[in-house]
Amino acid sequence: MYFIQQAFKGKNDFWRYLLGFLVIFIGWQVIGMLPLFAVAFSYAENLQVFQESANENFMNLGIDKNLFLFLMLFSFIVGLLSIFFVVKKIHQRKVITLITARKKIDWKRVFFSFSLWFLISTILLVISYYGNPDDFKWNFKPMPFLILIFLSFLLLPLQTSFEELL
């Protein structure tokens, strides 16, 4: 079976797509953002400061950068779970049909693509560094860096998966 034929599996009534859109949007943009709003509100001195920060950037409130990254990526995790819910319960399809027409994910292809993209990004970073060394500043702090690495490897694949599946 070809990948494009996967779209005809499950239930495909128009109302299911409309309901699915609403469920995903509410999960991603409303429920997923509640923790960020709660933390930002706890950091704000009052409602006016909170509103000003909401218009500009919540990081201006002094929220730890790694915590802020986690809170921002949390909404994508909720969005991804919402997609899984919509596909399984509303469209009554297997989630894997969104990714491949095969029985299983071909992890060799995934890792090859990841490695290729990593190589291209590294080459471009090195070129950028040698072209504009003043744009780079050494700012290594071991503990925040380790937390950042952990969050990046754990959450960024979920965020990119959400964006690709959406």
PDB file of N, CA and C in Angstrom, residues 1-41:
ATOM      1  N   MET A   1       0.845  -1.182   0.000  1.00  0.00           N
ATOM      2  CA  MET A   1       0.000   0.000   0.000  1.00  0.00           C
ATOM      3  C   MET A   1       0.889   1.243   0.000  1.00  0.00           C
ATOM      4  N   TYR A   2       0.516   2.225  -0.806  1.00  0.00           N
ATOM      5  CA  TYR A   2       1.263   3.474  -0.867  1.00  0.00           C
ATOM      6  C   TYR A   2       0.882   4.373   0.304  1.00  0.00           C
ATOM      7  N   PHE A   3       1.804   5.262   0.654  1.00  0.00           N
ATOM      8  CA  PHE A   3       1.584   6.142   1.805  1.00  0.00           C
ATOM      9  C   PHE A   3       0.330   6.994   1.630  1.00  0.00           C
ATOM     10  N   ILE A   4       0.108   7.519   0.444  1.00  0.00           N
ATOM     11  CA  ILE A   4      -1.035   8.410   0.215  1.00  0.00           C
ATOM     12  C   ILE A   4      -2.361   7.679   0.445  1.00  0.00           C
ATOM     13  N   GLN A   5      -2.369   6.368   0.241  1.00  0.00           N
ATOM     14  CA  GLN A   5      -3.587   5.583   0.451  1.00  0.00           C
ATOM     15  C   GLN A   5      -3.938   5.445   1.929  1.00  0.00           C
ATOM     16  N   GLN A   6      -2.987   5.723   2.798  1.00  0.00           N
ATOM     17  CA  GLN A   6      -3.245   5.657   4.234  1.00  0.00           C
ATOM     18  C   GLN A   6      -4.330   6.651   4.648  1.00  0.00           C
ATOM     19  N   ALA A   7      -4.463   7.736   3.898  1.00  0.00           N
ATOM     20  CA  ALA A   7      -5.441   8.771   4.232  1.00  0.00           C
ATOM     21  C   ALA A   7      -6.871   8.250   4.161  1.00  0.00           C
ATOM     22  N   PHE A   8      -7.095   7.168   3.435  1.00  0.00           N
ATOM     23  CA  PHE A   8      -8.443   6.638   3.283  1.00  0.00           C
ATOM     24  C   PHE A   8      -8.797   5.617   4.360  1.00  0.00           C
ATOM     25  N   LYS A   9      -7.869   5.309   5.228  1.00  0.00           N
ATOM     26  CA  LYS A   9      -8.150   4.386   6.327  1.00  0.00           C
ATOM     27  C   LYS A   9      -8.932   5.111   7.415  1.00  0.00           C
ATOM     28  N   GLY A  10      -9.633   4.362   8.228  1.00  0.00           N
ATOM     29  CA  GLY A  10     -10.364   4.958   9.343  1.00  0.00           C
ATOM     30  C   GLY A  10     -11.609   5.691   8.882  1.00  0.00           C
ATOM     31  N   LYS A  11     -12.100   6.561   9.743  1.00  0.00           N
ATOM     32  CA  LYS A  11     -13.319   7.324   9.472  1.00  0.00           C
ATOM     33  C   LYS A  11     -12.930   8.732   9.072  1.00  0.00           C
ATOM     34  N   ASN A  12     -13.467   9.200   7.958  1.00  0.00           N
ATOM     35  CA  ASN A  12     -13.018  10.467   7.383  1.00  0.00           C
ATOM     36  C   ASN A  12     -14.131  11.482   7.159  1.00  0.00           C
ATOM     37  N   ASP A  13     -15.168  11.441   7.953  1.00  0.00           N
ATOM     38  CA  ASP A  13     -16.245  12.420   7.805  1.00  0.00           C
ATOM     39  C   ASP A  13     -15.721  13.818   8.117  1.00  0.00           C
ATOM     40  N   PHE A  14     -16.330  14.811   7.479  1.00  0.00           N
ATOM     41  CA  PHE A  14     -15.884  16.193   7.654  1.00  0.00           C
ATOM     42  C   PHE A  14     -15.925  16.623   9.119  1.00  0.00           C
ATOM     43  N   TRP A  15     -16.990  16.244   9.824  1.00  0.00           N
ATOM     44  CA  TRP A  15     -17.123  16.668  11.218  1.00  0.00           C
ATOM     45  C   TRP A  15     -15.989  16.115  12.073  1.00  0.00           C
ATOM     46  N   ARG A  16     -15.428  14.974  11.714  1.00  0.00           N
ATOM     47  CA  ARG A  16     -14.303  14.405  12.462  1.00  0.00           C
ATOM     48  C   ARG A  16     -13.053  15.279  12.322  1.00  0.00           C
ATOM     49  N   TYR A  17     -12.842  15.821  11.127  1.00  0.00           N
ATOM     50  CA  TYR A  17     -11.709  16.719  10.924  1.00  0.00           C
ATOM     51  C   TYR A  17     -11.910  18.022  11.686  1.00  0.00           C
ATOM     52  N   LEU A  18     -13.126  18.526  11.678  1.00  0.00           N
ATOM     53  CA  LEU A  18     -13.422  19.765  12.403  1.00  0.00           C
ATOM     54  C   LEU A  18     -13.245  19.560  13.909  1.00  0.00           C
ATOM     55  N   LEU A  19     -13.811  18.486  14.431  1.00  0.00           N
ATOM     56  CA  LEU A  19     -13.657  18.176  15.853  1.00  0.00           C
ATOM     57  C   LEU A  19     -12.191  17.918  16.192  1.00  0.00           C
ATOM     58  N   GLY A  20     -11.497  17.196  15.324  1.00  0.00           N
ATOM     59  CA  GLY A  20     -10.074  16.922  15.548  1.00  0.00           C
ATOM     60  C   GLY A  20      -9.261  18.197  15.610  1.00  0.00           C
ATOM     61  N   PHE A  21      -9.540  19.123  14.700  1.00  0.00           N
ATOM     62  CA  PHE A  21      -8.850  20.417  14.717  1.00  0.00           C
ATOM     63  C   PHE A  21      -9.074  21.126  16.046  1.00  0.00           C
ATOM     64  N   LEU A  22     -10.312  21.148  16.514  1.00  0.00           N
ATOM     65  CA  LEU A  22     -10.620  21.826  17.783  1.00  0.00           C
ATOM     66  C   LEU A  22      -9.924  21.154  18.962  1.00  0.00           C
ATOM     67  N   VAL A  23      -9.948  19.832  19.005  1.00  0.00           N
ATOM     68  CA  VAL A  23      -9.301  19.103  20.103  1.00  0.00           C
ATOM     69  C   VAL A  23      -7.799  19.373  20.108  1.00  0.00           C
ATOM     70  N   ILE A  24      -7.177  19.304  18.946  1.00  0.00           N
ATOM     71  CA  ILE A  24      -5.730  19.537  18.864  1.00  0.00           C
ATOM     72  C   ILE A  24      -5.398  20.974  19.234  1.00  0.00           C
ATOM     73  N   PHE A  25      -6.152  21.925  18.706  1.00  0.00           N
ATOM     74  CA  PHE A  25      -5.883  23.337  18.990  1.00  0.00           C
ATOM     75  C   PHE A  25      -6.047  23.642  20.474  1.00  0.00           C
ATOM     76  N   ILE A  26      -7.113  23.152  21.082  1.00  0.00           N
ATOM     77  CA  ILE A  26      -7.337  23.404  22.511  1.00  0.00           C
ATOM     78  C   ILE A  26      -6.262  22.717  23.347  1.00  0.00           C
ATOM     79  N   GLY A  27      -5.909  21.493  22.985  1.00  0.00           N
ATOM     80  CA  GLY A  27      -4.853  20.798  23.721  1.00  0.00           C
ATOM     81  C   GLY A  27      -3.525  21.516  23.635  1.00  0.00           C
ATOM     82  N   TRP A  28      -3.178  21.950  22.439  1.00  0.00           N
ATOM     83  CA  TRP A  28      -1.876  22.572  22.181  1.00  0.00           C
ATOM     84  C   TRP A  28      -1.806  23.997  22.708  1.00  0.00           C
ATOM     85  N   GLN A  29      -2.777  24.824  22.345  1.00  0.00           N
ATOM     86  CA  GLN A  29      -2.688  26.253  22.635  1.00  0.00           C
ATOM     87  C   GLN A  29      -3.343  26.676  23.945  1.00  0.00           C
ATOM     88  N   VAL A  30      -4.235  25.871  24.494  1.00  0.00           N
ATOM     89  CA  VAL A  30      -4.902  26.250  25.742  1.00  0.00           C
ATOM     90  C   VAL A  30      -4.355  25.416  26.894  1.00  0.00           C
ATOM     91  N   ILE A  31      -4.614  24.119  26.868  1.00  0.00           N
ATOM     92  CA  ILE A  31      -4.175  23.253  27.970  1.00  0.00           C
ATOM     93  C   ILE A  31      -2.652  23.218  28.064  1.00  0.00           C
ATOM     94  N   GLY A  32      -1.985  23.114  26.923  1.00  0.00           N
ATOM     95  CA  GLY A  32      -0.524  23.040  26.914  1.00  0.00           C
ATOM     96  C   GLY A  32       0.168  24.294  27.408  1.00  0.00           C
ATOM     97  N   MET A  33      -0.495  25.436  27.299  1.00  0.00           N
ATOM     98  CA  MET A  33       0.121  26.699  27.722  1.00  0.00           C
ATOM     99  C   MET A  33      -0.194  27.056  29.175  1.00  0.00           C
ATOM    100  N   LEU A  34      -1.112  26.343  29.808  1.00  0.00           N
ATOM    101  CA  LEU A  34      -1.476  26.658  31.193  1.00  0.00           C
ATOM    102  C   LEU A  34      -0.285  26.634  32.154  1.00  0.00           C
ATOM    103  N   PRO A  35       0.611  25.632  32.087  1.00  0.00           N
ATOM    104  CA  PRO A  35       1.759  25.659  33.002  1.00  0.00           C
ATOM    105  C   PRO A  35       2.650  26.889  32.806  1.00  0.00           C
ATOM    106  N   LEU A  36       2.862  27.302  31.558  1.00  0.00           N
ATOM    107  CA  LEU A  36       3.662  28.503  31.305  1.00  0.00           C
ATOM    108  C   LEU A  36       2.983  29.728  31.900  1.00  0.00           C
ATOM    109  N   PHE A  37       1.691  29.856  31.688  1.00  0.00           N
ATOM    110  CA  PHE A  37       0.968  31.003  32.250  1.00  0.00           C
ATOM    111  C   PHE A  37       1.016  30.989  33.774  1.00  0.00           C
ATOM    112  N   ALA A  38       0.878  29.809  34.379  1.00  0.00           N
ATOM    113  CA  ALA A  38       0.902  29.710  35.840  1.00  0.00           C
ATOM    114  C   ALA A  38       2.264  30.128  36.392  1.00  0.00           C
ATOM    115  N   VAL A  39       3.337  29.639  35.781  1.00  0.00           N
ATOM    116  CA  VAL A  39       4.683  30.000  36.244  1.00  0.00           C
ATOM    117  C   VAL A  39       4.942  31.481  36.002  1.00  0.00           C
ATOM    118  N   ALA A  40       4.570  31.974  34.830  1.00  0.00           N
ATOM    119  CA  ALA A  40       4.784  33.392  34.517  1.00  0.00           C
ATOM    120  C   ALA A  40       4.004  34.276  35.484  1.00  0.00           C
ATOM    121  N   PHE A  41       2.784  33.885  35.798  1.00  0.00           N
ATOM    122  CA  PHE A  41       1.979  34.682  36.728  1.00  0.00           C
ATOM    123  C   PHE A  41       2.607  34.684  38.117  1.00  0.00           C
TER     124      PHE A  41
END
